[in-house]
Tab-separated table of C-alpha atoms in Angstrom:
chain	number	residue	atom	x	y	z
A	1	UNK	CA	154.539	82.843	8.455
A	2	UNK	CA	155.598	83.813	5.035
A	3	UNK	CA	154.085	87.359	4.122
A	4	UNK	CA	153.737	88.423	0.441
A	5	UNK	CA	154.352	92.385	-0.101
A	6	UNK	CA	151.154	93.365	-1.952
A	7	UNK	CA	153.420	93.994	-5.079
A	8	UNK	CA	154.134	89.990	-4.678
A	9	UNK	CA	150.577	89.216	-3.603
A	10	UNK	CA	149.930	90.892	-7.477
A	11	UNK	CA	152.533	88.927	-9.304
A	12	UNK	CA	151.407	85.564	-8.401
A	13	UNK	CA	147.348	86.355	-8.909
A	14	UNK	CA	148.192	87.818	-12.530
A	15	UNK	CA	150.371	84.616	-13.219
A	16	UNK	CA	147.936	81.959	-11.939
A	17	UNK	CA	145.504	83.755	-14.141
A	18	UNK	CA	147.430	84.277	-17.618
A	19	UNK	CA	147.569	87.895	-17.279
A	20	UNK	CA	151.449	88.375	-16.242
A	21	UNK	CA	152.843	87.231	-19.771
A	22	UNK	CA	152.856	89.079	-22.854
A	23	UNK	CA	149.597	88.383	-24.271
A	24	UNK	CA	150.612	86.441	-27.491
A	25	UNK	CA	150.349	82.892	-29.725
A	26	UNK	CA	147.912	80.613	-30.838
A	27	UNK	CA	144.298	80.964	-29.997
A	28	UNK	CA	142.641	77.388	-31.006
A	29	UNK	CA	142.755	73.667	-30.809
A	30	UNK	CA	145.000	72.335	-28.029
A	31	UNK	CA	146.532	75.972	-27.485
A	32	UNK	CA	142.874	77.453	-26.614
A	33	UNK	CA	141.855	74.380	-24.656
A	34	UNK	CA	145.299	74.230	-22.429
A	35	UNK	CA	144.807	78.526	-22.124
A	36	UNK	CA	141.246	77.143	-20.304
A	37	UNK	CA	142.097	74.630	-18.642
A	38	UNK	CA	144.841	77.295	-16.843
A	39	UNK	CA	142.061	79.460	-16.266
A	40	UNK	CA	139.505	76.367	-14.991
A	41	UNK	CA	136.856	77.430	-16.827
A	42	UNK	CA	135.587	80.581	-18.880
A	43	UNK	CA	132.416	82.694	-17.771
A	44	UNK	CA	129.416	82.809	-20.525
A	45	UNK	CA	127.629	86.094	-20.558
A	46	UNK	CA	125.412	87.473	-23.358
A	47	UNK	CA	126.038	91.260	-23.271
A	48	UNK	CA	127.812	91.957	-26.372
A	49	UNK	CA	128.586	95.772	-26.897
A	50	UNK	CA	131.912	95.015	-28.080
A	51	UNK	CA	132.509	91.358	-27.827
A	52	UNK	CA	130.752	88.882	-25.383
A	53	UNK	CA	132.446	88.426	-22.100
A	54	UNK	CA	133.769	84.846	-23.009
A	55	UNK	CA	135.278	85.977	-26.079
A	56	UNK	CA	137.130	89.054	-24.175
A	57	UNK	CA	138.358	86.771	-21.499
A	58	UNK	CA	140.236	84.585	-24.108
A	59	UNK	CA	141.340	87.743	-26.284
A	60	UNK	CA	142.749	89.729	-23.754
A	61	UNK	CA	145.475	86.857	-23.020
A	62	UNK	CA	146.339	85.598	-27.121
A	63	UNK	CA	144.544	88.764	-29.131
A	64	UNK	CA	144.694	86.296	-31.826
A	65	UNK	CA	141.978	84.550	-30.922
A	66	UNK	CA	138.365	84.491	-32.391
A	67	UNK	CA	135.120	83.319	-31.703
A	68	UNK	CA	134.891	80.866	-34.492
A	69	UNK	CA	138.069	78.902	-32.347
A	70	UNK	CA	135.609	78.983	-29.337
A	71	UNK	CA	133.008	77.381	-30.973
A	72	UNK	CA	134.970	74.884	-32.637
A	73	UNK	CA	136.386	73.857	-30.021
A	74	UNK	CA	133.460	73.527	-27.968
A	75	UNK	CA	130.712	72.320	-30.675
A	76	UNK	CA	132.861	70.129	-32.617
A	77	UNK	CA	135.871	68.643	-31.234
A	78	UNK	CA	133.678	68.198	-28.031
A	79	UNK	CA	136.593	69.233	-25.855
A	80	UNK	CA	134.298	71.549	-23.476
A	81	UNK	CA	131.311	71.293	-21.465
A	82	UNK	CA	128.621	73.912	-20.559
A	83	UNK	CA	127.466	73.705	-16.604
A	84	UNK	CA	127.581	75.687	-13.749
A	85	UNK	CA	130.066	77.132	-11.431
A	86	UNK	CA	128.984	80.878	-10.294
A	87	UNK	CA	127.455	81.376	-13.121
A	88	UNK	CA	126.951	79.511	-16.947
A	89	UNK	CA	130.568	77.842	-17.721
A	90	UNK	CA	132.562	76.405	-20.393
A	91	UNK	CA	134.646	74.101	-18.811
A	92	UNK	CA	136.893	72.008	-19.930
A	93	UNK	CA	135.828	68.189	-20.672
A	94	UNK	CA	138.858	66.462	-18.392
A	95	UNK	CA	137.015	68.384	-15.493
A	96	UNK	CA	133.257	66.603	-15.905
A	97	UNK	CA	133.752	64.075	-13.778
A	98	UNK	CA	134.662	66.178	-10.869
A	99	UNK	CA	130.696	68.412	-11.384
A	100	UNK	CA	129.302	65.057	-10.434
A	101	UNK	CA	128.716	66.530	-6.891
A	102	UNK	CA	127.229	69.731	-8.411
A	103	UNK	CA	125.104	67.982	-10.364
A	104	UNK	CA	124.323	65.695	-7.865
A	105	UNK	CA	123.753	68.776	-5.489
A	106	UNK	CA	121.822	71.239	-8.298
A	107	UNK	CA	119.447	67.834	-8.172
A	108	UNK	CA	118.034	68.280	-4.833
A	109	UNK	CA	118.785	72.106	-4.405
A	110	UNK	CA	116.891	72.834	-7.618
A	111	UNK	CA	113.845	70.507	-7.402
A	112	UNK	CA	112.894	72.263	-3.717
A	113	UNK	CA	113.364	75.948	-5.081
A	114	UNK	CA	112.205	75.653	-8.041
A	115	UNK	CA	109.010	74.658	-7.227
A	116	UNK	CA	108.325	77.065	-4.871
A	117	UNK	CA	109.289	80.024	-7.523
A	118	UNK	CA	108.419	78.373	-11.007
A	119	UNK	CA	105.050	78.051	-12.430
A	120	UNK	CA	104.030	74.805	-11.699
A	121	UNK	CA	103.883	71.034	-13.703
A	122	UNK	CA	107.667	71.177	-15.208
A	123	UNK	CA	108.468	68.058	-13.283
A	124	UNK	CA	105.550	66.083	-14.871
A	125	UNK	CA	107.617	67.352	-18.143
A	126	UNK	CA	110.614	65.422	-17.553
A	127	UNK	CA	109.748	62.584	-19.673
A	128	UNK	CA	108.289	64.183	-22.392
A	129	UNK	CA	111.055	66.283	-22.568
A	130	UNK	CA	113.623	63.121	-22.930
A	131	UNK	CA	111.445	61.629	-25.247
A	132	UNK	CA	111.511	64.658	-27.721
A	133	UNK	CA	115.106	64.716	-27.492
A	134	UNK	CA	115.110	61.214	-27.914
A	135	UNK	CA	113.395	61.141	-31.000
A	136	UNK	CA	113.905	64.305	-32.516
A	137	UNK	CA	117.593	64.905	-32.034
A	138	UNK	CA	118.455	68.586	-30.063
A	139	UNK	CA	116.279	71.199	-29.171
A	140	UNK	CA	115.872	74.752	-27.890
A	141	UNK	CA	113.401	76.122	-25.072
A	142	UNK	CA	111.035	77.142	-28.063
A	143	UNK	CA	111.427	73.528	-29.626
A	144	UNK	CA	108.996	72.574	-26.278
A	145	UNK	CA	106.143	72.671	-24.638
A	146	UNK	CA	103.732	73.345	-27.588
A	147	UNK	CA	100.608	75.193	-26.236
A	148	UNK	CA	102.251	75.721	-22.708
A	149	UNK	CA	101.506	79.456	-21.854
A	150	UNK	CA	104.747	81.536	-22.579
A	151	UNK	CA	105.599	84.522	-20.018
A	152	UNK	CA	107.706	87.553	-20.441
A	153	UNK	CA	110.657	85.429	-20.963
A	154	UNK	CA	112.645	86.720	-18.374
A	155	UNK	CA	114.259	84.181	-15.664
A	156	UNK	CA	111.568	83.993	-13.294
A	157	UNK	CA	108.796	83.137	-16.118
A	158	UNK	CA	109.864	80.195	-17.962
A	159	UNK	CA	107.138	77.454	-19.163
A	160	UNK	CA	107.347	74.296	-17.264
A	161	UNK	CA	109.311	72.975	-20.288
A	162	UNK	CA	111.718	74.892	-20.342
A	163	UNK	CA	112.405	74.616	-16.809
A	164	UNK	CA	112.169	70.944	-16.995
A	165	UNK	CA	115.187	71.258	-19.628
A	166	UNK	CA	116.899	73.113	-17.505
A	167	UNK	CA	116.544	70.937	-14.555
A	168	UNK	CA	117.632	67.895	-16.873
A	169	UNK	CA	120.367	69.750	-17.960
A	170	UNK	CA	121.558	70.841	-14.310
A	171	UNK	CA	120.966	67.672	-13.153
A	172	UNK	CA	122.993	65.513	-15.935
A	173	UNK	CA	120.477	63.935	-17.978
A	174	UNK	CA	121.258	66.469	-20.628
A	175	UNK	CA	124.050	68.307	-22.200
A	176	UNK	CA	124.147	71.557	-24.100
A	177	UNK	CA	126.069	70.989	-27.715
A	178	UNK	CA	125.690	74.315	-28.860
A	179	UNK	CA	123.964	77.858	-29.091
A	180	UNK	CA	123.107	80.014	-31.538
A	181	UNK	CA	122.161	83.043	-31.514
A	182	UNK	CA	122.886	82.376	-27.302
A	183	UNK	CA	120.210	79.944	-27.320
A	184	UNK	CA	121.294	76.751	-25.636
A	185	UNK	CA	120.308	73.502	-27.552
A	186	UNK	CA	120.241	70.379	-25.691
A	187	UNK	CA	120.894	66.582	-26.205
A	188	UNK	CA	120.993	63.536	-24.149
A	189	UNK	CA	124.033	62.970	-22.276
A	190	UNK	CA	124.228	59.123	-23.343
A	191	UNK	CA	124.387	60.764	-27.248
A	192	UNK	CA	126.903	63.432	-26.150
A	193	UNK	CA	129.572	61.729	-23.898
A	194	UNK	CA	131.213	58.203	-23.838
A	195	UNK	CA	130.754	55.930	-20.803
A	196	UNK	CA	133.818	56.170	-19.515
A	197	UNK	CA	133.095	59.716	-19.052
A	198	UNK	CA	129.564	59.457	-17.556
A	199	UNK	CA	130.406	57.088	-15.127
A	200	UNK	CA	133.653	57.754	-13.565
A	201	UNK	CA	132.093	59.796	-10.918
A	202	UNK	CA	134.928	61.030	-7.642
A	203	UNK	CA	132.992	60.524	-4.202
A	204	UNK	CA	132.297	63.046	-2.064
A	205	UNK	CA	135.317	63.138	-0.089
A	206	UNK	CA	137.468	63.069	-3.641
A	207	UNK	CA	135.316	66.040	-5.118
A	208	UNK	CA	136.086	68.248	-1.929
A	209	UNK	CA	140.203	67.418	-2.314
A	210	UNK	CA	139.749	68.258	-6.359
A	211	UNK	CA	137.982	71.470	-6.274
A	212	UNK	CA	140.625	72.675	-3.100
A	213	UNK	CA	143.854	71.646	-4.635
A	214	UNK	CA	143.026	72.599	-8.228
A	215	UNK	CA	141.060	76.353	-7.087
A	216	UNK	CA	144.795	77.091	-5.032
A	217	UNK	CA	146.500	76.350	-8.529
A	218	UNK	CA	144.300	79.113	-10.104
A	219	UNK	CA	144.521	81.501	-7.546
A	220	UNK	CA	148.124	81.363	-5.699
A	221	UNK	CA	147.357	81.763	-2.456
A	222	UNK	CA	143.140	81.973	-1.188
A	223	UNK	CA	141.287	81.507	1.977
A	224	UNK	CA	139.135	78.586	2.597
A	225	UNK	CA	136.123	80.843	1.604
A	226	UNK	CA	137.619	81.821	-1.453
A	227	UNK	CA	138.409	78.068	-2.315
A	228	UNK	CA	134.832	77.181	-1.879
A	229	UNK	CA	133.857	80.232	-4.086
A	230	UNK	CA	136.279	79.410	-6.886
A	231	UNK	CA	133.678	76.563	-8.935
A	232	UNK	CA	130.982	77.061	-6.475
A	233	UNK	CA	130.202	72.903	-5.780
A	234	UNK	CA	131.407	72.751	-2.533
A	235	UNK	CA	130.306	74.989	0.901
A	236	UNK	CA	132.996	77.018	2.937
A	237	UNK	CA	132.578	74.776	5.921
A	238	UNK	CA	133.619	71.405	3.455
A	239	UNK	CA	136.818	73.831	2.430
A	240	UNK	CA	137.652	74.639	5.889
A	241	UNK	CA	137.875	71.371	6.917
A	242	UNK	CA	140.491	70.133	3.842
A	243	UNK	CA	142.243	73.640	5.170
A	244	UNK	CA	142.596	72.590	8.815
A	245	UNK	CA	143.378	68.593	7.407
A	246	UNK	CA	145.667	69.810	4.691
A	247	UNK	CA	147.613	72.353	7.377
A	248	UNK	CA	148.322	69.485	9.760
A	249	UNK	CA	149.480	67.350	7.073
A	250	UNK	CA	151.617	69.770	6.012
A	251	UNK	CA	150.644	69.643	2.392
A	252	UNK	CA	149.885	73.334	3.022
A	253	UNK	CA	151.054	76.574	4.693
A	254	UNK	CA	149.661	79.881	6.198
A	255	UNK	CA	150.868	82.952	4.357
A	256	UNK	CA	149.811	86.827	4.475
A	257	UNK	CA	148.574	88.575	1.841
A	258	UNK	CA	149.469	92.238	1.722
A	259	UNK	CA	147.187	94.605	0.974
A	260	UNK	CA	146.780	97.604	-1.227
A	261	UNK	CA	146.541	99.417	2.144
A	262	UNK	CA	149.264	97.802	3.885
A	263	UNK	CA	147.197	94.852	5.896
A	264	UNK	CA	147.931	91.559	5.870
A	265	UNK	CA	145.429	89.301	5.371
A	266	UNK	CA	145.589	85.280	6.488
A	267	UNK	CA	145.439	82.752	3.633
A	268	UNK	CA	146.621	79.382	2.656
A	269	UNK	CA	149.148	78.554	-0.402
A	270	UNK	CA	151.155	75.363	-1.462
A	271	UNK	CA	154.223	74.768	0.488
A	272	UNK	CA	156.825	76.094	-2.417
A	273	UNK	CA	155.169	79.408	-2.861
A	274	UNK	CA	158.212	81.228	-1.145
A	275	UNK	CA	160.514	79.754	-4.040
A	276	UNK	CA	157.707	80.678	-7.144
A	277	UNK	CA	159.844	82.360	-9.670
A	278	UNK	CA	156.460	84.643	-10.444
A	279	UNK	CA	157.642	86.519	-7.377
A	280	UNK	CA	160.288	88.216	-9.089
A	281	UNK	CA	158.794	88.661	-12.657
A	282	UNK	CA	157.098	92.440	-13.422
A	283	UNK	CA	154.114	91.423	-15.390
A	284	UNK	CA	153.877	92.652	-19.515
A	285	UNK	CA	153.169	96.262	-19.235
A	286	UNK	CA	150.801	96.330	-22.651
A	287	UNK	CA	147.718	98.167	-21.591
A	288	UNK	CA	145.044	96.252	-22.512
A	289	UNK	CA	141.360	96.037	-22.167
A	290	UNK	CA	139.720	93.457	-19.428
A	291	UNK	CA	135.979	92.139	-19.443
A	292	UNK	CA	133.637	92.623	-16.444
A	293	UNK	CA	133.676	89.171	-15.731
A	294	UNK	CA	137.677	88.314	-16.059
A	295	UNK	CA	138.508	85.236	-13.625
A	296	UNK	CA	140.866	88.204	-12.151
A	297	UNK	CA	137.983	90.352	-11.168
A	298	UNK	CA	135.343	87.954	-10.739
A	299	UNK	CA	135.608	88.287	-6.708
A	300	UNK	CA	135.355	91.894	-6.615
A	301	UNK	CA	136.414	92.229	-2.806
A	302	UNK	CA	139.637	90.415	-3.668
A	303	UNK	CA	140.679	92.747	-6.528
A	304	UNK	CA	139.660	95.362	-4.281
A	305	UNK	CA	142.167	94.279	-1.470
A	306	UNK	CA	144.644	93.766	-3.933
A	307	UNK	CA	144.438	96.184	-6.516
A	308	UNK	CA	142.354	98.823	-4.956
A	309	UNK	CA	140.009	98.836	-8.112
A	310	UNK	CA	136.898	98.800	-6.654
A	311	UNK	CA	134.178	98.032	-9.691
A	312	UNK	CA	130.873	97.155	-9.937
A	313	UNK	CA	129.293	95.844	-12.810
A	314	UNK	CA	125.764	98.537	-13.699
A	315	UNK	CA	123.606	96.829	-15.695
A	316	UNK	CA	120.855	96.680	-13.466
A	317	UNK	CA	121.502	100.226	-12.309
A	318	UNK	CA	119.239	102.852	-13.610
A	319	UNK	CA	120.816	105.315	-15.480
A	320	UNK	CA	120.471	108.394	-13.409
A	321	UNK	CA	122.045	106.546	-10.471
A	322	UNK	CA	125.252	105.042	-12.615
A	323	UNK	CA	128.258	105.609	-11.280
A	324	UNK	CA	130.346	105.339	-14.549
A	325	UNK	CA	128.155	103.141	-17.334
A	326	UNK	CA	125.703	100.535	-18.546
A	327	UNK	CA	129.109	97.907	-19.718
A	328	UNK	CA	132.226	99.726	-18.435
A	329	UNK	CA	135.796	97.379	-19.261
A	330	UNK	CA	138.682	97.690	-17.019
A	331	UNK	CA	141.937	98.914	-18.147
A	332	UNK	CA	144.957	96.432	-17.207
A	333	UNK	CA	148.515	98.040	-17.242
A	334	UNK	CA	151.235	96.176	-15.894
A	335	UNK	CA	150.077	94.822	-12.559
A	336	UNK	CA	147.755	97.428	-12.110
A	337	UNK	CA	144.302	98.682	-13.150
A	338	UNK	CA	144.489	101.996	-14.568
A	339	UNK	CA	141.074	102.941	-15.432
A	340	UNK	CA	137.774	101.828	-16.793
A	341	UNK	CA	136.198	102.512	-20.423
A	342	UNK	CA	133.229	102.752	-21.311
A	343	UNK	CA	132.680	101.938	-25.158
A	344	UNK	CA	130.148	100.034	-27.418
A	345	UNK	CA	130.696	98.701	-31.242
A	346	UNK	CA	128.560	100.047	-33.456
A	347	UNK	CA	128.163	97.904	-35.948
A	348	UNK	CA	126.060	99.497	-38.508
A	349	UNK	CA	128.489	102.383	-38.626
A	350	UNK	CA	131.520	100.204	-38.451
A	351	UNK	CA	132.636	101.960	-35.441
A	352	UNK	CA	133.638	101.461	-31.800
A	353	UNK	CA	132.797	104.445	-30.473
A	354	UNK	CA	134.527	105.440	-26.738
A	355	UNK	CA	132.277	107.162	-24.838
A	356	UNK	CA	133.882	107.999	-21.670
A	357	UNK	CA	137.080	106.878	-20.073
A	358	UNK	CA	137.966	107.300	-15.846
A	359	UNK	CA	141.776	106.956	-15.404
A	360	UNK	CA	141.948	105.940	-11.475
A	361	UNK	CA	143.380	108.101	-8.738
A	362	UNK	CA	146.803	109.243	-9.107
A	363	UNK	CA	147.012	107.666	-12.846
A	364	UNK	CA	148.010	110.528	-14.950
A	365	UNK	CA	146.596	110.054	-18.480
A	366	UNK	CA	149.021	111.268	-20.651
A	367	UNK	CA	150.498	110.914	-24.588
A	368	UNK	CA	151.798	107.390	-23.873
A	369	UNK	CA	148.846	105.912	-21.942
A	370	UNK	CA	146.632	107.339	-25.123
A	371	UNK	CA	149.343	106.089	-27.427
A	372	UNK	CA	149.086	102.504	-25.978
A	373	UNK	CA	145.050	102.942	-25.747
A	374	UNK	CA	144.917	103.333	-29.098
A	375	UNK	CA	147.215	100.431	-30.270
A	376	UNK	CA	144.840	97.966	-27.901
A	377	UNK	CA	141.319	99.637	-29.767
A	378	UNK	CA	142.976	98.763	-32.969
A	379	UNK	CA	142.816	95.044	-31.597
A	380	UNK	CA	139.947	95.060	-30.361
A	381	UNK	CA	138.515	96.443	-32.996
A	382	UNK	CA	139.467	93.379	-34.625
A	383	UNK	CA	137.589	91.524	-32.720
A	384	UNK	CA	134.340	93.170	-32.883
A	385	UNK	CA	134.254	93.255	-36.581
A	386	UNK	CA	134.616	96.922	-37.323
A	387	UNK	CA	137.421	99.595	-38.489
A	388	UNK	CA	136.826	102.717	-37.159
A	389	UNK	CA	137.250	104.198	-33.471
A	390	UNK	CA	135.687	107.585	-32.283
A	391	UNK	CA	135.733	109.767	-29.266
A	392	UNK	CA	132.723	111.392	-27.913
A	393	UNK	CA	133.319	115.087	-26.753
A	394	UNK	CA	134.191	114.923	-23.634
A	395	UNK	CA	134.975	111.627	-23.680
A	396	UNK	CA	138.360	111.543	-20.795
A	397	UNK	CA	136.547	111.951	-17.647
A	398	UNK	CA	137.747	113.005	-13.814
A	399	UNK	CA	138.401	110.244	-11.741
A	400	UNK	CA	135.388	109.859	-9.768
């Protein structure tokens, strides 16, 4: 069996996701779509105390990039889709035909749980919904469902209107074409995508062999639960068996995964893994500043095993039990993770102010490291539309 030294292991997961090059050149049109389409698909997230998490993502590998590209991109030349894979998506359009199972899946998965947990009547919206649509062109949550009781508004209390356009949506009969403000607006899928699109839906079988071959792409080397995990349509047992098939056909092999702590972990890889010349390339060594929800750090146990960067995101923590912060961004260096910093952009005093930053164990913090810091706020900066950094008192911490 082929074992990769954990320095190796790190070399081919920071290549497979856009993190080993220099991060540089264009950041729109075809160069931002082929960027996501190397990635598979770009998390949405809301929280924006610097930038939102999709717009770090995509910044932190061409710093050129801005959110106006995104949107573009997505709302206008129609060459993304919103859906699901662990979370809200933008995914690239070539890919729809393969969330056919998902959506096929979300259907019946959905329907069951959601009526057990959401207030009741949104399936007798369904048609109402459509209709609005139909007639009225897109619309937001608050577009329906006039004189339906509204609830707190958080994601266990929507009117049966909204959750019927979210069903819809989840289930295919609707598409989102844009947000604003982060408020998804939604039109019907036979206004938003060609035929040829809609209907050239993989079977089953198909769907199982796309999402396995093209999650090992993105990720090197993975186990079969980590396939299954990568866009979230398929279960671990469905991945295991393409594992076990693909293995006998010899279309791939076993390989071990070293560890940060020296053990070698089982996983599958393509047969020509030995021979990848990202083996032997040292990734960029510009520091630069990660979101929560990278691709790289999305499965936190891998990046663990790998990195030993052990994070977890607090937003739901209460503030006396934080370990480090509310929104606290991982510092890349090389192919390691140096630290984590916690800062916010405040944009009524056109500053990004740092309020704390934890170098990691045995990461000494030093003239350089704050030389390149400061080089990598002055791009971000740029990206969260302000021109002035501060430092809290206090602000380098212990590592904890």
């Amino acid at each position: 069996m082929f074992i990769l030294s954990n320095q190796a292991a790190r070399r081919v997961f920071l290549d497979r996701h856009a993190l080993s090059e220099t991060p540089q050149g264009p950041a729109n049109g075809g160069a931002l779509l082929d960027l996501i389409e190397r990635l598979g698909f770009v998390q949405l997230d809301s929280i924006n105390t610097v930038a939102r998490a999709h717009d770090m993502i995509l910044f932190s590998r061409r710093p050129r990039y801005r959110p106006k590209a995104l949107k573009r991109l997505y709302e206008h030349d129609r060459g993304l889709f919103e859906h699901w894979t662990h979370d809200a998506a933008i995914v690239p359009l070539k890919f729809y035909p393969y969330w056919h199972l998902r959506r096929e899946r979300d259907a019946a998965r959905l329907r069951e749980k959601w009526s057990e947990w959401r207030r009741e009547g949104f399936e007798a919206k369904f048609q109402p919904v459509l209709d609005q649509i139909r007639d009225h062109g897109p619309c937001c949550s608050g577009d329906v469902g006039e004189g339906e009781k509204r609830g707190s508004g958080g994601w266990w209390d929507w009117h049966p209107s909204k959750t019927a356009l979210e069903y819809l949506w989840r289930s295919g009969a609707l598409q989102v074409v844009r947000r604003e403000g982060f408020q998804k607006y939604y039109d019907l899928t036979e206004r938003v995508l060609d035929r040829t699109t809609q209907g050239n839906a993989p079977d089953t079988e198909e769907s199982i062999d796309w999402c396995c071959r093209e999650a090992l792409d993105r990720l090197g080397s993975a186990t079969h639960g980590e396939l299954a995990a990568f866009w979230d349509h398929i279960s671990p047992a469905e991945a295991k068996a393409w594992c076990t098939a693909a293995l006998d056909q010899g279309r791939i092999i076993q390989v071990g995964i070293t560890g940060v702590d020296g053990s070698v972990r089982p996983a599958f890889a393509w047969p020509n893994l030995p021979d990848d010349p990202a083996l032997h390339i040292a990734p960029t060594s510009r520091l630069r500043v990660l979101s929560p929800f990278d691709p790289a750090l999305r499965d936190r146990k891998r990046a663990e095993r790998l990195f030993g960067f052990a994070y977890r995101i607090e937003i739901f923590v209460p503030e006396p039990k934080r370990t480090y912060g509310y929104y606290v961004f991982p510092l890349m260096e090389g192919d390691r993770l140096v630290g984590r910093i916690d800062m916010k952009a405040f944009r009524n005093e056109d500053t990004l102010r740092v309020r704390a930053l934890w170098p990691e164990h045995k990461v000494r913090w030093g003239k350089r490291r704050q030389a390149a810091l400061e080089v990598e706020l002055e791009r971000v900066k740029r990206l969260a539309g302000v021109t002035q950094t501060a430092f809290d008192d206090n602000w380098l911490r212990t590592p904890v």
